CSV table of C-alpha atoms (C1' of nucleotides) in Angstrom, one decimal:
chain,number,residue,atom,x,y,z
S,1,MET,CA,-15.2,34.1,6.8
S,2,ASP,CA,-17.6,31.4,7.9
S,3,ASN,CA,-16.8,28.8,10.5
S,4,ALA,CA,-18.0,25.9,8.3
S,5,THR,CA,-16.1,27.0,5.4
S,6,ARG,CA,-13.0,27.6,7.4
S,7,SER,CA,-13.0,24.2,8.5
S,8,GLU,CA,-13.7,22.8,5.1
S,9,ARG,CA,-10.7,24.9,3.8
S,10,SER,CA,-8.5,23.5,6.5
S,11,ARG,CA,-9.6,19.8,6.2
S,12,ASN,CA,-9.0,20.1,2.4
S,13,ALA,CA,-5.8,21.5,3.0
S,14,ALA,CA,-4.6,18.9,5.1
S,15,LEU,CA,-6.0,16.2,2.9
S,16,GLU,CA,-4.5,17.7,-0.6
S,17,ALA,CA,-1.4,18.1,1.8
S,18,ALA,CA,-1.5,14.1,2.8
S,19,ILE,CA,-1.8,13.2,-1.1
S,20,ALA,CA,1.1,15.4,-2.0
S,21,ILE,CA,3.6,14.0,0.6
S,22,ILE,CA,2.4,10.4,-0.3
S,23,ALA,CA,2.9,10.9,-3.9
S,24,ARG,CA,6.2,12.5,-3.3
S,25,ASP,CA,7.9,10.9,-0.7
S,26,GLY,CA,6.0,7.7,0.0
S,27,PRO,CA,3.4,6.4,2.2
S,28,GLY,CA,6.2,5.7,5.1
S,29,ARG,CA,6.6,9.6,5.3
S,30,LEU,CA,3.1,10.5,5.9
S,31,THR,CA,3.1,12.0,9.4
S,32,LEU,CA,1.1,14.5,11.2
S,33,ASP,CA,3.7,16.9,11.5
S,34,ALA,CA,4.4,16.8,7.8
S,35,ILE,CA,0.7,17.2,7.1
S,36,ALA,CA,0.7,20.4,9.2
S,37,ARG,CA,4.1,21.6,7.4
S,38,GLU,CA,2.9,20.9,4.2
S,39,SER,CA,-0.4,22.3,4.4
S,40,GLY,CA,0.4,25.4,6.4
S,41,LEU,CA,-1.6,24.5,9.4
S,42,SER,CA,-0.4,24.0,12.9
S,43,LYS,CA,-0.2,20.6,14.2
S,44,GLY,CA,-2.7,21.7,16.7
S,45,GLY,CA,-5.2,22.9,13.8
S,46,VAL,CA,-4.8,19.4,12.0
S,47,MET,CA,-5.6,17.7,15.1
S,48,HIS,CA,-8.6,20.2,15.8
S,49,GLN,CA,-9.9,18.6,12.5
S,50,PHE,CA,-8.9,15.0,12.7
S,51,ARG,CA,-8.5,13.6,16.0
S,52,THR,CA,-6.3,10.8,15.2
S,53,LYS,CA,-4.1,9.9,12.1
S,54,GLU,CA,-6.5,7.1,11.5
S,55,ALA,CA,-9.4,9.7,11.0
S,56,VAL,CA,-6.8,11.4,8.5
S,57,LEU,CA,-6.5,8.2,6.4
S,58,LYS,CA,-10.2,7.5,6.6
S,59,ALA,CA,-11.2,11.0,5.6
S,60,LEU,CA,-8.7,10.7,3.0
S,61,LEU,CA,-10.1,7.3,1.6
S,62,GLU,CA,-13.6,8.6,1.8
S,63,ARG,CA,-12.5,11.5,-0.3
S,64,GLN,CA,-10.9,9.7,-3.1
S,65,MET,CA,-13.4,6.8,-3.1
S,66,ALA,CA,-16.1,9.7,-3.7
S,67,HIS,CA,-14.2,11.1,-6.6
S,68,PHE,CA,-13.8,8.1,-8.5
S,69,GLU,CA,-17.4,7.0,-7.5
S,70,GLU,CA,-18.6,10.2,-9.4
S,71,PHE,CA,-16.3,9.6,-12.1
S,72,SER,CA,-17.7,6.2,-12.4
S,73,THR,CA,-21.3,7.2,-12.3
S,74,ARG,CA,-20.5,9.9,-15.0
S,75,TYR,CA,-19.1,7.3,-17.2
S,76,MET,CA,-21.8,5.1,-16.9
S,77,ALA,CA,-24.4,7.1,-17.7
S,78,LYS,CA,-23.2,7.9,-21.1
S,79,ALA,CA,-22.0,3.9,-21.4
S,80,SER,CA,-25.5,2.5,-20.5
S,81,GLU,CA,-26.9,3.9,-23.7
S,82,THR,CA,-24.2,2.1,-26.0
S,83,SER,CA,-22.9,-0.5,-24.2
S,84,ALA,CA,-24.4,-3.9,-23.1
S,85,ASN,CA,-22.2,-4.1,-19.9
S,86,PRO,CA,-21.8,-0.5,-18.6
S,87,ASN,CA,-21.0,-1.5,-15.1
S,88,LEU,CA,-17.8,-3.4,-16.4
S,89,ALA,CA,-17.3,-0.8,-18.7
S,90,ALA,CA,-17.3,2.1,-16.2
S,91,GLN,CA,-15.0,0.2,-13.9
S,92,LEU,CA,-12.4,-0.2,-16.5
S,93,ALA,CA,-12.6,3.2,-17.2
S,94,THR,CA,-12.5,4.4,-13.6
S,95,LEU,CA,-9.2,2.1,-12.9
S,96,ARG,CA,-7.7,3.7,-15.9
S,97,GLU,CA,-8.5,7.1,-14.6
S,98,ALA,CA,-6.9,6.0,-11.3
S,99,ALA,CA,-3.8,4.9,-13.1
S,100,THR,CA,-3.7,8.0,-15.3
S,101,SER,CA,-4.5,10.7,-12.2
S,102,PRO,CA,-1.7,11.9,-10.5
S,103,ASN,CA,-3.0,12.2,-7.1
S,104,SER,CA,-3.9,8.5,-7.4
S,105,ALA,CA,-6.7,7.3,-5.2
S,106,ALA,CA,-4.6,4.3,-4.9
S,107,LEU,CA,-1.8,6.0,-3.0
S,108,ALA,CA,-4.2,6.6,0.0
S,109,LEU,CA,-5.2,2.9,-0.4
S,110,VAL,CA,-1.6,2.0,0.2
S,111,ALA,CA,-1.1,4.5,3.1
S,112,ALA,CA,-4.2,3.2,4.7
S,113,MET,CA,-3.2,-0.3,4.4
S,114,VAL,CA,0.0,0.5,5.8
S,115,GLU,CA,-1.5,2.3,8.7
S,116,ASN,CA,-4.6,0.1,9.5
S,117,PRO,CA,-5.3,-2.6,7.2
S,118,ARG,CA,-9.1,-2.8,8.6
S,119,LEU,CA,-9.4,0.5,6.6
S,120,MET,CA,-9.6,-1.6,3.8
S,121,ALA,CA,-13.1,-2.9,4.6
S,122,LEU,CA,-14.7,0.4,3.0
S,123,PRO,CA,-13.6,0.0,-0.4
S,124,ARG,CA,-13.9,-3.7,-0.3
S,125,GLU,CA,-17.4,-3.8,0.4
S,126,ARG,CA,-17.9,-1.1,-2.2
S,127,GLU,CA,-15.9,-3.3,-4.7
S,128,MET,CA,-17.9,-6.2,-4.1
S,129,GLU,CA,-21.3,-4.3,-4.8
S,130,ARG,CA,-19.9,-3.4,-8.1
S,131,MET,CA,-18.5,-6.8,-8.9
S,132,ALA,CA,-22.2,-8.0,-8.4
S,133,ALA,CA,-23.5,-5.6,-10.9
S,134,ILE,CA,-20.9,-6.7,-13.3
S,135,ARG,CA,-21.5,-10.2,-13.2
S,136,GLU,CA,-25.2,-10.0,-13.4
S,137,GLU,CA,-24.9,-8.0,-16.9
S,138,ALA,CA,-22.2,-10.1,-18.3
S,139,ALA,CA,-22.8,-12.8,-20.4
S,140,ASP,CA,-19.5,-14.6,-19.2
S,141,PRO,CA,-19.1,-13.3,-15.9
S,142,ASP,CA,-15.7,-15.1,-15.2
S,143,LEU,CA,-14.7,-13.2,-18.4
S,144,ALA,CA,-15.9,-10.0,-17.2
S,145,MET,CA,-14.1,-10.5,-13.7
S,146,LEU,CA,-11.0,-11.3,-15.6
S,147,ARG,CA,-11.2,-8.2,-17.4
S,148,TRP,CA,-11.5,-6.2,-14.3
S,149,ALA,CA,-8.8,-8.1,-12.6
S,150,GLY,CA,-6.5,-7.1,-15.9
S,151,ALA,CA,-7.2,-3.4,-15.3
S,152,MET,CA,-6.6,-3.9,-11.5
S,153,GLY,CA,-3.4,-5.5,-12.2
S,154,LEU,CA,-2.4,-2.7,-14.8
S,155,LEU,CA,-3.2,-0.1,-12.1
S,156,LEU,CA,-1.8,-1.6,-8.9
S,157,SER,CA,1.6,-2.9,-10.8
S,158,SER,CA,2.2,0.6,-12.0
S,159,LEU,CA,1.4,1.9,-8.8
S,160,PHE,CA,3.7,-0.1,-6.9
S,161,GLY,CA,6.3,1.1,-9.5
S,162,MET,CA,6.8,-2.4,-10.6
S,163,SER,CA,4.9,-2.1,-14.0
S,164,PRO,CA,7.1,-3.2,-16.8
S,165,LEU,CA,5.1,-1.7,-19.0
S,166,SER,CA,5.6,1.9,-20.9
S,167,LYS,CA,2.8,4.4,-20.7
S,168,GLY,CA,1.7,3.6,-24.4
S,169,GLU,CA,1.4,-0.1,-23.9
S,170,HIS,CA,-0.5,0.9,-20.7
S,171,GLN,CA,-2.8,3.1,-22.7
S,172,ARG,CA,-3.3,0.4,-25.2
S,173,LEU,CA,-3.8,-2.5,-23.0
S,174,PHE,CA,-6.7,-0.5,-21.2
S,175,ALA,CA,-8.1,0.4,-24.4
S,176,ARG,CA,-8.3,-3.2,-25.5
S,177,LEU,CA,-10.1,-4.4,-22.3
S,178,LEU,CA,-12.5,-1.5,-22.5
S,179,ASP,CA,-13.6,-2.6,-26.3
S,180,ASP,CA,-16.2,-5.4,-26.0
S,181,ALA,CA,-15.8,-6.3,-29.7
S,182,GLN,CA,-12.3,-7.8,-28.6
S,183,TRP,CA,-13.7,-10.1,-26.2
S,184,SER,CA,-17.1,-11.5,-27.8
S,185,GLY,CA,-15.4,-14.4,-29.6
S,186,LEU,CA,-14.2,-16.5,-26.7
S,187,ALA,CA,-14.7,-20.2,-26.7
S,188,GLN,CA,-15.8,-21.8,-23.2
S,189,PRO,CA,-14.7,-25.2,-23.7
S,190,ASP,CA,-14.7,-26.5,-20.1
S,191,ALA,CA,-17.2,-29.0,-19.3
S,192,THR,CA,-18.1,-27.2,-16.0
S,193,ARG,CA,-18.9,-24.0,-17.8
S,194,ALA,CA,-20.7,-25.3,-20.4
S,195,ALA,CA,-23.7,-25.9,-18.5
S,196,LYS,CA,-24.0,-22.0,-18.7
S,197,SER,CA,-24.0,-22.0,-22.5
S,198,GLY,CA,-28.2,-21.5,-22.1
S,199,THR,CA,-27.4,-18.2,-21.1
S,200,ALA,CA,-24.7,-17.1,-23.9
S,201,PRO,CA,-26.7,-16.8,-26.9
S,202,ALA,CA,-29.0,-13.8,-25.1
S,203,ALA,CA,-25.7,-12.5,-23.9
S,204,LYS,CA,-24.1,-12.6,-27.4
S,205,ALA,CA,-27.2,-10.5,-28.6
S,206,ALA,CA,-26.6,-8.0,-26.1
S,207,THR,CA,-23.2,-7.5,-27.3
S,208,ARG,CA,-24.2,-7.3,-30.6
S,209,ARG,CA,-26.6,-4.3,-29.7
S,210,LYS,CA,-23.2,-1.9,-29.1
S,211,ARG,CA,-22.3,-2.6,-32.5
S,212,ALA,CA,-26.0,-0.9,-33.9
U,1,MET,CA,28.0,-25.1,15.8
U,2,ASP,CA,29.8,-23.9,12.8
U,3,ASN,CA,30.1,-20.1,12.5
U,4,ALA,CA,28.8,-19.9,9.1
U,5,THR,CA,25.4,-22.0,9.7
U,6,ARG,CA,25.3,-20.3,12.9
U,7,SER,CA,25.1,-17.0,11.1
U,8,GLU,CA,22.8,-18.8,8.5
U,9,ARG,CA,20.4,-19.8,11.2
U,10,SER,CA,20.1,-16.4,12.4
U,11,ARG,CA,19.6,-14.5,9.5
U,12,ASN,CA,17.0,-17.2,8.5
U,13,ALA,CA,15.1,-16.7,11.7
U,14,ALA,CA,15.3,-13.1,11.5
U,15,LEU,CA,13.9,-12.9,7.9
U,16,GLU,CA,10.9,-15.7,8.9
U,17,ALA,CA,10.3,-13.5,11.8
U,18,ALA,CA,9.9,-10.3,9.3
U,19,ILE,CA,7.4,-12.1,7.0
U,20,ALA,CA,5.2,-13.5,10.1
U,21,ILE,CA,5.2,-10.0,11.1
U,22,ILE,CA,4.1,-8.3,8.0
U,23,ALA,CA,1.8,-10.9,7.3
U,24,ARG,CA,0.2,-10.8,11.0
U,25,ASP,CA,0.3,-7.1,11.8
U,26,GLY,CA,1.1,-5.3,8.5
U,27,PRO,CA,4.0,-3.8,7.0
U,28,GLY,CA,3.7,-0.7,9.1
U,29,ARG,CA,4.5,-2.8,12.2
U,30,LEU,CA,7.6,-4.3,10.6
U,31,THR,CA,10.6,-2.8,13.2
U,32,LEU,CA,13.7,-4.1,14.1
U,33,ASP,CA,12.9,-4.7,17.9
U,34,ALA,CA,9.8,-6.6,16.4
U,35,ILE,CA,12.2,-8.8,14.5
U,36,ALA,CA,14.4,-9.3,17.5
U,37,ARG,CA,11.4,-10.0,19.4
U,38,GLU,CA,9.8,-12.4,17.0
U,39,SER,CA,12.9,-14.2,16.2
U,40,GLY,CA,14.5,-14.9,19.6
U,41,LEU,CA,17.6,-12.8,19.1
U,42,SER,CA,18.7,-9.8,20.5
U,43,LYS,CA,18.5,-6.5,18.6
U,44,GLY,CA,22.1,-6.7,18.2
U,45,GLY,CA,22.1,-10.0,17.2
U,46,VAL,CA,19.9,-9.0,14.6
U,47,MET,CA,22.3,-5.7,13.7
U,48,HIS,CA,24.9,-8.0,13.6
U,49,GLN,CA,23.3,-9.9,10.4
U,50,PHE,CA,22.0,-6.9,9.0
U,51,ARG,CA,23.8,-3.5,9.1
U,52,THR,CA,20.5,-1.6,8.6
U,53,LYS,CA,16.7,-2.0,8.2
U,54,GLU,CA,17.1,-1.5,4.6
U,55,ALA,CA,19.3,-4.7,4.4
U,56,VAL,CA,16.9,-6.5,6.2
U,57,LEU,CA,14.2,-5.8,3.6
U,58,LYS,CA,16.4,-6.2,0.5
U,59,ALA,CA,17.5,-9.6,1.8
U,60,LEU,CA,13.7,-10.7,2.3
U,61,LEU,CA,13.0,-9.4,-1.1
U,62,GLU,CA,15.9,-11.7,-2.7
U,63,ARG,CA,14.9,-14.4,-0.8
U,64,GLN,CA,11.4,-14.4,-1.7
U,65,MET,CA,12.2,-13.7,-5.2
U,66,ALA,CA,14.8,-16.5,-5.2
U,67,HIS,CA,11.8,-18.6,-4.1
U,68,PHE,CA,9.4,-17.7,-6.8
U,69,GLU,CA,12.3,-17.8,-9.2
U,70,GLU,CA,12.6,-21.6,-8.4
U,71,PHE,CA,9.2,-22.1,-8.5
U,72,SER,CA,8.9,-20.7,-11.8
U,73,THR,CA,11.9,-22.5,-13.5
U,74,ARG,CA,10.9,-25.8,-12.3
U,75,TYR,CA,7.1,-24.8,-13.7
U,76,MET,CA,8.8,-24.0,-16.9
U,77,ALA,CA,10.7,-27.0,-17.5
U,78,LYS,CA,7.5,-28.9,-17.3
U,79,ALA,CA,5.5,-26.6,-19.2
U,80,SER,CA,7.9,-26.0,-22.3
U,81,GLU,CA,7.2,-29.6,-23.2
U,82,THR,CA,3.5,-29.1,-23.9
U,83,SER,CA,2.9,-25.4,-24.0
U,84,ALA,CA,3.6,-23.0,-27.1
U,85,ASN,CA,4.1,-20.3,-24.3
U,86,PRO,CA,5.9,-21.7,-21.4
U,87,ASN,CA,6.9,-18.4,-20.0
U,88,LEU,CA,3.4,-17.0,-19.9
U,89,ALA,CA,2.1,-20.2,-18.2
U,90,ALA,CA,5.0,-20.2,-16.1
U,91,GLN,CA,4.4,-16.5,-14.8
U,92,LEU,CA,0.8,-17.2,-14.3
U,93,ALA,CA,1.4,-20.5,-12.2
U,94,THR,CA,3.8,-18.5,-10.3
U,95,LEU,CA,1.7,-15.3,-9.3
U,96,ARG,CA,-1.2,-18.0,-8.6
U,97,GLU,CA,1.2,-19.5,-6.1
U,98,ALA,CA,2.1,-16.3,-4.8
U,99,ALA,CA,-1.5,-15.7,-4.0
U,100,THR,CA,-1.9,-19.1,-2.5
U,101,SER,CA,1.0,-19.0,-0.3
U,102,PRO,CA,0.5,-17.9,3.0
U,103,ASN,CA,4.0,-16.2,3.7
U,104,SER,CA,3.5,-14.3,0.2
U,105,ALA,CA,6.2,-12.9,-1.3
U,106,ALA,CA,4.5,-9.6,-2.4
U,107,LEU,CA,4.1,-9.1,1.3
U,108,ALA,CA,7.9,-8.3,1.5
U,109,LEU,CA,7.2,-6.2,-1.5
U,110,VAL,CA,4.7,-3.9,0.3
U,111,ALA,CA,7.1,-3.7,3.0
U,112,ALA,CA,9.8,-2.7,0.9
U,113,MET,CA,8.0,0.0,-0.8
U,114,VAL,CA,6.7,1.5,2.2
U,115,GLU,CA,10.2,2.0,3.7
U,116,ASN,CA,12.2,2.5,0.5
U,117,PRO,CA,10.5,2.6,-3.2
U,118,ARG,CA,14.0,2.3,-4.7
U,119,LEU,CA,14.1,-1.5,-3.6
U,120,MET,CA,11.2,-2.2,-6.5
U,121,ALA,CA,14.0,-1.7,-8.9
U,122,LEU,CA,15.0,-5.1,-8.6
U,123,PRO,CA,11.9,-6.9,-9.0
U,124,ARG,CA,11.0,-4.5,-11.7
U,125,GLU,CA,14.0,-5.6,-13.7
U,126,ARG,CA,13.3,-9.2,-13.1
U,127,GLU,CA,9.7,-8.6,-14.3
U,128,MET,CA,10.7,-6.6,-17.6
U,129,GLU,CA,12.7,-9.7,-18.7
U,130,ARG,CA,10.0,-12.1,-18.1
U,131,MET,CA,7.5,-9.9,-20.0
U,132,ALA,CA,10.1,-9.7,-22.9
U,133,ALA,CA,10.2,-13.3,-23.0
U,134,ILE,CA,6.2,-13.6,-22.8
U,135,ARG,CA,5.9,-11.0,-25.8
U,136,GLU,CA,8.4,-13.0,-27.9
U,137,GLU,CA,6.6,-16.4,-27.6
U,138,ALA,CA,3.3,-15.0,-28.1
U,139,ALA,CA,0.7,-15.2,-31.0
U,140,ASP,CA,-0.7,-12.0,-29.4
U,141,PRO,CA,1.6,-10.3,-27.4
U,142,ASP,CA,-0.9,-8.0,-26.1
U,143,LEU,CA,-3.2,-10.8,-25.0
U,144,ALA,CA,-0.5,-12.2,-23.1
U,145,MET,CA,0.3,-9.2,-21.2
U,146,LEU,CA,-3.6,-8.9,-20.6
U,147,ARG,CA,-3.7,-12.3,-19.0
U,148,TRP,CA,-0.6,-11.4,-17.1
U,149,ALA,CA,-2.0,-8.6,-15.9
U,150,GLY,CA,-5.4,-10.0,-14.9
U,151,ALA,CA,-3.2,-12.6,-12.7
U,152,MET,CA,-1.4,-9.8,-11.0
U,153,GLY,CA,-4.8,-7.9,-10.3
U,154,LEU,CA,-6.1,-11.1,-8.7
U,155,LEU,CA,-2.9,-11.3,-6.5
U,156,LEU,CA,-2.4,-7.9,-5.5
U,157,SER,CA,-6.1,-7.2,-5.1
U,158,SER,CA,-6.5,-10.1,-2.7
U,159,LEU,CA,-2.9,-9.2,-1.2
U,160,PHE,CA,-4.4,-6.0,-0.3
U,161,GLY,CA,-7.4,-7.5,1.6
U,162,MET,CA,-9.4,-5.8,-1.1
U,163,SER,CA,-10.3,-8.6,-3.0
U,164,PRO,CA,-14.0,-9.1,-3.8
U,165,LEU,CA,-13.7,-12.8,-4.6
U,166,SER,CA,-14.0,-15.9,-2.8
U,167,LYS,CA,-11.2,-18.3,-2.7
U,168,GLY,CA,-13.1,-20.4,-5.0
U,169,GLU,CA,-13.5,-18.1,-7.4
U,170,HIS,CA,-10.0,-17.0,-7.2
U,171,GLN,CA,-8.8,-20.7,-8.2
U,172,ARG,CA,-11.3,-20.8,-11.0
U,173,LEU,CA,-10.1,-17.6,-12.6
U,174,PHE,CA,-6.5,-18.5,-12.0
U,175,ALA,CA,-7.2,-21.6,-14.1
U,176,ARG,CA,-8.9,-19.9,-16.6
U,177,LEU,CA,-6.2,-17.5,-17.1
U,178,LEU,CA,-3.8,-20.5,-17.4
U,179,ASP,CA,-6.1,-22.4,-20.1
U,180,ASP,CA,-4.6,-21.3,-23.4
U,181,ALA,CA,-7.4,-23.0,-25.1
U,182,GLN,CA,-9.7,-20.2,-23.5
U,183,TRP,CA,-7.9,-17.2,-25.1
U,184,SER,CA,-7.1,-18.7,-28.6
U,185,GLY,CA,-10.2,-17.5,-30.4
U,186,LEU,CA,-10.0,-13.9,-30.1
U,187,ALA,CA,-10.5,-11.6,-32.7
U,188,GLN,CA,-8.1,-8.7,-33.5
U,189,PRO,CA,-10.4,-6.4,-35.2
U,190,ASP,CA,-8.2,-3.3,-35.0
U,191,ALA,CA,-6.6,-1.9,-37.8
U,192,THR,CA,-3.0,-1.5,-36.1
U,193,ARG,CA,-2.7,-5.2,-35.1
U,194,ALA,CA,-4.2,-6.3,-38.4
U,195,ALA,CA,-0.5,-6.2,-39.8
U,196,LYS,CA,0.6,-8.7,-37.2
U,197,SER,CA,-1.8,-11.1,-38.3
U,198,GLY,CA,0.8,-13.1,-40.5
U,199,THR,CA,2.4,-14.5,-37.4
U,200,ALA,CA,-0.8,-15.4,-36.0
U,201,PRO,CA,-1.4,-18.6,-37.7
U,202,ALA,CA,1.8,-20.3,-36.6
U,203,ALA,CA,1.0,-19.3,-33.0
U,204,LYS,CA,-2.4,-20.9,-33.6
U,205,ALA,CA,-0.4,-24.0,-34.8
U,206,ALA,CA,1.9,-24.0,-31.8
U,207,THR,CA,-1.3,-23.3,-29.3
U,208,ARG,CA,-2.8,-26.6,-30.9
U,209,ARG,CA,0.2,-28.3,-30.1
U,210,LYS,CA,-0.7,-28.5,-26.5
U,211,ARG,CA,-3.8,-30.4,-27.2
U,212,ALA,CA,-1.9,-33.1,-28.8
M,1,DT,C1',-25.1,48.8,16.7
M,2,DT,C1',-22.9,47.9,20.5
M,3,DT,C1',-21.5,44.7,23.7
M,4,DA,C1',-21.2,40.5,26.3
M,5,DT,C1',-20.5,35.6,26.7
M,6,DA,C1',-20.1,31.2,24.5
M,7,DA,C1',-18.2,28.4,21.2
M,8,DA,C1',-15.4,26.8,17.3
M,9,DA,C1',-11.0,27.1,15.1
M,10,DC,C1',-6.1,27.5,15.8
M,11,DC,C1',-1.5,27.6,17.8
M,12,DG,C1',3.0,25.6,19.7
M,13,DA,C1',5.5,23.9,23.3
M,14,DC,C1',5.1,19.4,25.4
M,15,DT,C1',5.2,14.4,27.0
M,16,DA,C1',5.8,9.7,26.5
M,17,DG,C1',7.2,5.9,23.7
M,18,DG,C1',8.8,3.7,19.9
M,19,DC,C1',12.3,3.9,16.2
M,20,DG,C1',16.9,2.8,14.0
M,21,DG,C1',21.2,2.5,15.2
M,22,DT,C1',25.6,2.5,18.6
M,23,DT,C1',28.4,1.0,22.2
M,24,DT,C1',30.1,-2.0,25.4
M,25,DG,C1',30.5,-6.3,27.2
M,26,DT,C1',30.6,-11.8,26.7
M,27,DA,C1',30.9,-16.2,25.1
M,28,DA,C1',32.0,-19.5,21.4
M,29,DA,C1',34.3,-20.6,17.1
M,30,DG,C1',38.6,-20.5,14.6
R,1,DC,C1',44.8,-15.3,21.3
R,2,DT,C1',41.9,-13.3,17.5
R,3,DT,C1',37.7,-13.2,15.3
R,4,DT,C1',33.0,-13.9,15.0
R,5,DA,C1',28.5,-14.2,16.8
R,6,DC,C1',25.4,-12.4,20.0
R,7,DA,C1',23.5,-9.9,24.0
R,8,DA,C1',21.8,-5.8,26.6
R,9,DA,C1',21.9,-1.2,27.9
R,10,DC,C1',21.9,2.9,25.8
R,11,DC,C1',21.2,7.1,22.5
R,12,DG,C1',19.1,11.0,20.1
R,13,DC,C1',15.4,11.4,16.9
R,14,DC,C1',10.7,11.2,15.7
R,15,DT,C1',6.3,9.9,16.2
R,16,DA,C1',1.3,10.6,17.5
R,17,DG,C1',-1.3,12.7,20.7
R,18,DT,C1',-2.3,16.4,24.8
R,19,DC,C1',-2.9,20.7,26.8
R,20,DG,C1',-3.4,25.5,27.7
R,21,DG,C1',-3.8,29.5,25.9
R,22,DT,C1',-5.2,32.9,21.6
R,23,DT,C1',-7.5,34.4,17.8
R,24,DT,C1',-11.7,34.1,15.2
R,25,DT,C1',-16.9,33.5,14.6
R,26,DA,C1',-21.4,33.0,16.3
R,27,DT,C1',-25.4,34.4,19.2
R,28,DA,C1',-28.1,37.6,21.4
R,29,DA,C1',-29.2,40.9,25.1
R,30,DA,C1',-29.2,45.9,25.8
DNA sequence: TTTATAAAACCGACTAGGCGGTTTGTAAAG
DNA sequence: CTTTACAAACCGCCTAGTCGGTTTTATAAA
C-alpha cells in the first residue's frame, strides 16, 4: 500500500475512534491509549500521526468543520435559487443536520473545549464570517440572528443531554425556524429599530420572492 | 467557631474555588488537588466535606441551580403581574442572567457533563417542568419554545467561547427575546397548527394586557 | 530485475507526573 | 473523653509523551 494512503488510513482510523469514544463514553474518556485501543493502532502509531493529543483534537475539529462546511455549501447552492436568505437557511439546515447526525461534530467541539479552550478560535472565526453573511442578506438582521441562536440552542441543549424536547418536537421546531413565511410578519415597534424601517420594504419584497 | 458553620465555610470555599478554576482554566483542569490549592484547604479537608469528586460536582450543580432558581422565582413574582407568560419571561431573564454572570452556572454544567453525564438528569428534569409551564401559558407554544431555545443558544454559544456576537448585540437580542410585543404578530400558516387558532385570540388579549 | 540504502510507518515498553482516593495524625468543638 | 474538622503524607492507577527497535515502502544504482 502506498505510504500516503497508509498514513491517511491510520489518521482516519484514529479520528473515527476518537469520535466513537466521545460519543460512547463522553469527552472525559478520550485518551490517547483509548484511541489506540479503539482504532486497532498501537499507541506509537497514533503518536506518529499526531505528535500531541492537542493535534488529534485539532485534526478532529477541522475534519468535522470541513464535513459540515460541505453540507452547508451544498445546501446553499440549492437554497440560493429559491430563498431570499440562503446563508441563514443553510446555517439552520446545517445546525439541524449536526443535531441529527450521530457522530456529531459538536461532540468534537466539547472535547476540544475541555482539553484546550483556545481551539475554539477556529470555529468561532468561521462562525463570524457566516454571521456577517446572514446579517447582510437579512431584512431584519437581529431576527435572523435570533433564528440562528434558536437553532444553536436546540442543537447544544440536546447535545448536552439536557434538552427537554422530544425528537419530534425537535424536528418540528427546526422546520419552523427554517420556514421564512413564519417569520415575515413581525413588528419592530421599538424606537431604536424604527430607524431601520427604510430598509424593510425592500427586504419584504425579497422575502416574497420565495413565494413565487 | 461552631462546627456547623466551620463545615459550611469549608464547603463554600471549596465550591467557590471550583467555580474559579473552571472559569479560569477550563473544566478539564478541575481536580481535587486544584480545589484544595485554590481554596486554601488541604486535600484531606476537601475530601472530608465531599467524599468523592462527583459529590463536589453534584453540590456545585445544586448550588448553582438553587441560585438561578431563586432569581427565576423572584423575577416571576414581579413578571406575573404584568406579563401574560411569566414563566417564559422568567426563564428568558434567567438565561440572560446566567449569560451575564461571571461565575456562570453553566460552567458547572459543562464540568459535570465531562465528568459524569448522568448528573445532567437533575437540571434536565427541572427544565422539563419549566418547559411544561411555559407551553401551558403560551398562545403559541412552539414559538415560546423557540424563544427559549434562542436564549439558550445565546447563552451556550457564548459560554463555549464560540459566540460570534459582541456583548452589546447579546444584550440587544436578549431584550428582543423578552419583549412580547415583538412576537405577537406571527402568522401560523401551517395546517396542523391552524387547529389551535381557537386559543390564539384569548392569548392575544392576554398579551395586550401587558401594555396596559 | 536485483540489490543497497534511506525514509517513513508502526510497535510496545517505559517514564515522570498528575489523578482520585486512603490512611494516619492532630487540634478543636461538644 | 468522644466526635468532628482538618492536615499531610501516601498509594496505586492512569495519563501524555518518549524512545529504541522492527517492518514496510521509496529511491536508485548496478
